[in-house]
Short mmCIF file of C-alpha atoms in Angstrom, two decimals:
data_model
loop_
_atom_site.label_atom_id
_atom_site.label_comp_id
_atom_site.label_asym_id
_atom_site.label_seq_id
_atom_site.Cartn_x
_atom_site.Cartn_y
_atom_site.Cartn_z
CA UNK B 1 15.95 8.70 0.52
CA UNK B 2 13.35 6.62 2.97
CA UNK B 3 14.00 2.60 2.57
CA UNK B 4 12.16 0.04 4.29
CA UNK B 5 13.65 -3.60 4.58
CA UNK B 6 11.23 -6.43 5.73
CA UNK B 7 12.87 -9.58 7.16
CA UNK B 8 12.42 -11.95 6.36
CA UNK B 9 10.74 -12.62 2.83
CA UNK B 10 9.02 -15.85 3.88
CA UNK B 11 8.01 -17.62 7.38
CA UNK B 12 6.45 -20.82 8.18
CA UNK B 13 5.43 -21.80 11.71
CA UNK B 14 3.49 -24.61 13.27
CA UNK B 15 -0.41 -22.90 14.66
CA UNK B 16 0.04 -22.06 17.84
CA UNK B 17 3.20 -20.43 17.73
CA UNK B 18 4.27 -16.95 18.99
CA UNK B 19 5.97 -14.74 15.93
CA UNK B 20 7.90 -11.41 15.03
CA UNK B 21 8.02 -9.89 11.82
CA UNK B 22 10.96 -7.35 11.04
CA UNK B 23 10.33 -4.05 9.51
CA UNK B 24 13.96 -1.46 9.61
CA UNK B 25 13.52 1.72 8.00
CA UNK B 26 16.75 4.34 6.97
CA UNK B 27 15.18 8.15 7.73
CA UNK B 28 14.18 8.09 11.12
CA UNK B 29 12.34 11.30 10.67
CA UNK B 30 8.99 9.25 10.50
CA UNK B 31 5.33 10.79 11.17
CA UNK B 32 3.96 6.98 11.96
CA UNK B 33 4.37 3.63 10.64
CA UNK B 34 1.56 1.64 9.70
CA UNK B 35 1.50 -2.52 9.32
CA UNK B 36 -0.81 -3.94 6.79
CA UNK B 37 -2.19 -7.28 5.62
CA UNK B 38 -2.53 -8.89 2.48
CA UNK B 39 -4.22 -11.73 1.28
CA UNK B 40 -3.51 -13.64 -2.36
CA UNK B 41 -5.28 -11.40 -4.89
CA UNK B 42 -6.59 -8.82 -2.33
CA UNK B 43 -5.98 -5.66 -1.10
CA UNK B 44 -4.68 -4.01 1.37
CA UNK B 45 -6.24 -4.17 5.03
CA UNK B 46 -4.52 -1.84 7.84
CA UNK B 47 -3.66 -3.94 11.00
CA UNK B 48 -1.98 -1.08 13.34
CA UNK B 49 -1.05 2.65 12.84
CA UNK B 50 1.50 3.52 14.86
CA UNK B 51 2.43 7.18 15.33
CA UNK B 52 5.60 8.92 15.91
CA UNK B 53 5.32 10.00 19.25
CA UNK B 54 3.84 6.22 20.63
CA UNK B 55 6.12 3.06 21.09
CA UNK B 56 3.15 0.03 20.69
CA UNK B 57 -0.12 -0.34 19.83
CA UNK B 58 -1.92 -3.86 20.31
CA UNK B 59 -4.95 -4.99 18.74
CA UNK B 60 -5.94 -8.22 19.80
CA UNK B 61 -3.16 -10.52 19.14
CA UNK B 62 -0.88 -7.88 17.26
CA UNK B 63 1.14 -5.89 19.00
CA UNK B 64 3.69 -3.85 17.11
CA UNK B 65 6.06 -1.90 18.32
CA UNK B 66 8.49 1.25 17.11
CA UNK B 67 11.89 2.35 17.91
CA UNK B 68 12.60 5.59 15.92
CA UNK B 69 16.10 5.96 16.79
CA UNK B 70 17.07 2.41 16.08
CA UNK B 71 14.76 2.54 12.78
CA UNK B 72 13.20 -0.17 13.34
CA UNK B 73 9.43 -2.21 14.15
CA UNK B 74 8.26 -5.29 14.99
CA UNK B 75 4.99 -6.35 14.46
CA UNK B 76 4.07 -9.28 17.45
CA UNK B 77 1.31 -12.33 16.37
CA UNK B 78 0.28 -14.40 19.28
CA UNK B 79 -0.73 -17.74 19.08
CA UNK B 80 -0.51 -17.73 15.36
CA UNK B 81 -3.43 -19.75 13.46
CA UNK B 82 -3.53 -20.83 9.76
CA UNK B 83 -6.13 -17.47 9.24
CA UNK B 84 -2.71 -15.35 9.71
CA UNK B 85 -1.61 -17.00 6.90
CA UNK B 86 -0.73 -13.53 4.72
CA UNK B 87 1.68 -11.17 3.51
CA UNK B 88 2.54 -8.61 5.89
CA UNK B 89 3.52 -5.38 4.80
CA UNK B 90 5.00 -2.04 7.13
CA UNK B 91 5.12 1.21 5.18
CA UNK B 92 6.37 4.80 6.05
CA UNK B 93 4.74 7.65 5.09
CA UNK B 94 7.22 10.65 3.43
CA UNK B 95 6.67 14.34 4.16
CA UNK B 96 4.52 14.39 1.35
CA UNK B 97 2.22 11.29 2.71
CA UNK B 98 2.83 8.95 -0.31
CA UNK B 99 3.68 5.63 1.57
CA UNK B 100 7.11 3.66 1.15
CA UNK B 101 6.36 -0.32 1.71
CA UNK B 102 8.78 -2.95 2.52
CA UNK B 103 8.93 -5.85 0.26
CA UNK B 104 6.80 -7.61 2.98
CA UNK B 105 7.59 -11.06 4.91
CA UNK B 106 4.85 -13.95 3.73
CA UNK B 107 3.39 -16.12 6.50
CA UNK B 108 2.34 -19.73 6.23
CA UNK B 109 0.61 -20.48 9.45
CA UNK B 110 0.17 -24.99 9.12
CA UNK B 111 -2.47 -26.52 11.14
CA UNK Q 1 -19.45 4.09 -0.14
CA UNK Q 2 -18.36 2.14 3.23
CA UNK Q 3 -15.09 1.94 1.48
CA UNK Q 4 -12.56 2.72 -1.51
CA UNK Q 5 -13.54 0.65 -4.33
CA UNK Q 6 -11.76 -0.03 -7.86
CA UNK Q 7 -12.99 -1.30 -11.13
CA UNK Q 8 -12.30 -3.53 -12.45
CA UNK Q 9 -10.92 -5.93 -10.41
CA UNK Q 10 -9.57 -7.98 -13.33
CA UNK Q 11 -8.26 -6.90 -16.56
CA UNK Q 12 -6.78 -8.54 -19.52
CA UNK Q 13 -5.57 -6.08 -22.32
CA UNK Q 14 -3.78 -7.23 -25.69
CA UNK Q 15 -0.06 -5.41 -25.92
CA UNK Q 16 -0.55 -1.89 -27.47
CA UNK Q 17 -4.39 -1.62 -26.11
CA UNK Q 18 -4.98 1.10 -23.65
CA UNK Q 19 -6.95 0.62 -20.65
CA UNK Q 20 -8.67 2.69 -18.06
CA UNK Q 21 -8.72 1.51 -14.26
CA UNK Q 22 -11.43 3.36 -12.15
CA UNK Q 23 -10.99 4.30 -7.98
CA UNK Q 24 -14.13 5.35 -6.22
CA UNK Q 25 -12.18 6.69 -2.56
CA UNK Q 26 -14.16 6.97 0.70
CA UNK Q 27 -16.57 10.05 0.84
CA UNK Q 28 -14.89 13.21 1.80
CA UNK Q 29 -11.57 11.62 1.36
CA UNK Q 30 -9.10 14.94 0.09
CA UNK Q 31 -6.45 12.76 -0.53
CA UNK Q 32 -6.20 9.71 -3.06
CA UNK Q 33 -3.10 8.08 -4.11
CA UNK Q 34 -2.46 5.47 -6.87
CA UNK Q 35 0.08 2.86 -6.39
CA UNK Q 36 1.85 -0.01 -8.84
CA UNK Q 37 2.24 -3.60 -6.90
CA UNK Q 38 4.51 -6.10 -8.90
CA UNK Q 39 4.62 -10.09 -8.17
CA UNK Q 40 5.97 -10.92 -4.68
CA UNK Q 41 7.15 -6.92 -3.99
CA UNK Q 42 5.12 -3.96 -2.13
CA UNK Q 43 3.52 -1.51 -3.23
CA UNK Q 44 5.20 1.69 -5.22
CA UNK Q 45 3.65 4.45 -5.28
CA UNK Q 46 2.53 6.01 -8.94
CA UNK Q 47 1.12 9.12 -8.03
CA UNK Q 48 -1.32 11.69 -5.76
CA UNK Q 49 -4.17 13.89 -5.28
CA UNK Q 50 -5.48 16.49 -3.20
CA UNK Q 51 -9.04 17.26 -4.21
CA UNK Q 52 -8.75 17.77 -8.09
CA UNK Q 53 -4.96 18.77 -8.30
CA UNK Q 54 -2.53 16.43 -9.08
CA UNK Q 55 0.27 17.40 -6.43
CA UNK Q 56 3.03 14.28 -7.05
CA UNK Q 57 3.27 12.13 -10.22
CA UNK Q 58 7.06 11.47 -9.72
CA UNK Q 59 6.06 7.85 -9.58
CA UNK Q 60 4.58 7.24 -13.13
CA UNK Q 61 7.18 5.34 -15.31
CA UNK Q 62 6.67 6.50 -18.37
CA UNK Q 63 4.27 9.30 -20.22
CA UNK Q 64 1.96 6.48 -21.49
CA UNK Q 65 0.26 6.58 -17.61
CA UNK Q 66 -1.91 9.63 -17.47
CA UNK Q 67 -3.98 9.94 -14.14
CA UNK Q 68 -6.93 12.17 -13.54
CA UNK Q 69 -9.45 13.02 -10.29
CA UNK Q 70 -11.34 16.14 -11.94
CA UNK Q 71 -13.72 16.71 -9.45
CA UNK Q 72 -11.96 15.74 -6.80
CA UNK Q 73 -13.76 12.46 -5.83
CA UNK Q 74 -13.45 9.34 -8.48
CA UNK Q 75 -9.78 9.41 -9.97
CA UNK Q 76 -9.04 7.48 -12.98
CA UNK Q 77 -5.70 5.72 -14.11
CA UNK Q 78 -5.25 5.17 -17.52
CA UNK Q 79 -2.06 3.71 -19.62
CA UNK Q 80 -1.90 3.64 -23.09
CA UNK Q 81 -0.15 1.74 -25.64
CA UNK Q 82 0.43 -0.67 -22.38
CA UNK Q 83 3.35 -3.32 -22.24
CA UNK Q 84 3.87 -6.73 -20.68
CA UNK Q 85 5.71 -4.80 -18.33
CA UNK Q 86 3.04 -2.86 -17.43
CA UNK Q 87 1.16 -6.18 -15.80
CA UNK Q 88 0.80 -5.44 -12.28
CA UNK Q 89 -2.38 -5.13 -9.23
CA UNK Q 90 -3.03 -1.56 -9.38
CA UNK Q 91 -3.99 -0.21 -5.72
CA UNK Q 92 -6.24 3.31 -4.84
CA UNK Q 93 -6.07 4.65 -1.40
CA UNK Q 94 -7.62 7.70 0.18
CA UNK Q 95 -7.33 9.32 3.21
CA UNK Q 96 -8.80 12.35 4.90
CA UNK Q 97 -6.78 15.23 5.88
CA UNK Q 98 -5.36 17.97 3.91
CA UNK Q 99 -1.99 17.28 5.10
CA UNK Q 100 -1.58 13.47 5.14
CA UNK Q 101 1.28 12.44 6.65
CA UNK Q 102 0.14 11.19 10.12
CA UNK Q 103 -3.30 9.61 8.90
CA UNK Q 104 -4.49 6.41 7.77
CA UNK Q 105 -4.62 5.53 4.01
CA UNK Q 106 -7.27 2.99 3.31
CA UNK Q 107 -6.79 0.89 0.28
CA UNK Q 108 -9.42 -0.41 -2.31
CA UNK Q 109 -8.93 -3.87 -3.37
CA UNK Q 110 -6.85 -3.50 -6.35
CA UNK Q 111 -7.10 -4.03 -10.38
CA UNK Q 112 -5.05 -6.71 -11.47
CA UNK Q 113 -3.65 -5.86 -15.14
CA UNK Q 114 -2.31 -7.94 -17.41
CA UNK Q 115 -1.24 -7.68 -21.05
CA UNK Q 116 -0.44 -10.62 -23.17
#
């Protein structure tokens, strides 16, 4: 059975900071992995979509990355400001595409 | 629509009322998916549709949540007889494909339910 682990739970960094968030996953046998964003009382908003057979994907000043064999991503925020403040969810899909979230790590960016 | 959109957003049900939470997915989305997020954890997933069939509903905790998508576009979830345990933001996502695995889901913005 697919777990994903998110470490960790809670981050605060000063702006201008460089970050990694943890995402580890137990079934390597992935299709993708996708990060997401959420904001208090909001949906979900897709940041990256990373597929199987890739290793990054950037998007401005996200970069995640994936490592199949190690099960394991890292999602990359440069320069952090206080707008990245968020919860930051990775999820996996399973063969039958349902997704399987981490608990997500929440970011407090401070000015 | 430009996106996958829920009503209501917020809901406030008496213990024992039932409620009904609509999910209007993309256009041409064949695959919609229901999921259960409780305070401070990710989403679970409740439950999922290809066009009108209801393929997966190993997710729903208990035989008071009933989900339905009869023509294949707007799905609704619906819980009777809900519980204070049932108080959660309720999340719709769609996607395109057939076979879903290696595409996108795009998520609505959520119904936040809670029962006093």
């Amino acid at each position: 059975k697919q777990e994903v682990t998110q470490i960790p739970a809670a981050l605060s960094v000063p702006e201008g900071e460089n970050l990694v968030l943890n995402c580890s996953f137990t079934d390597s046998a992935i299709y993708n992995l996708q990060w997401f964003r959420q904001d208090p009382g909001k949906g979900l908003t897709s940041l990256l979509l990373i597929q199987s057979s890739q290793r990054e994907q950037t998007s401005g000043r996200l970069n995640a990355s994936l490592d199949k064999s190690s099960g394991r991503s890292t999602l990359y925020i440069a320069a952090s400001q206080p707008g990245d403040s968020a919860t930051y969810l990775c999820a996996v899909p399973s063969n039958t595409g349902k997704l399987i979230f981490g608990q997500g790590t929440t970011l407090q960016v401070k000015p | 629509g430009a996106g996958v959109s829920q009503s209501p957003r917020y809901k406030v049900a008496k213990r024992g009322q039932d409620v009904a939470l609509r999910c209007d997915p993309i256009s041409g989305h064949v695959s919609l998916f229901w999921y259960q997020q409780a305070l401070g954890q990710g989403p679970e997933f409740l439950t999922y549709f290809q066009n009108e069939a209801q393929l997966d509903k190993s997710g729903l905790p208990s035989d008071r949540f009933f989900a339905e998508r009869p023509e294949g576009s707007v799905s609704t979830l619906k819980i009777q007889r809900t519980q204070q345990e049932d108080s959660a933001v309720y999340l719709c996502a769609s996607s395109l494909p057939r076979y879903s695995s290696s595409y996108e889901q795009y998520f609505g913005p959520g119904t936040r339910l809670t029962v006093t």
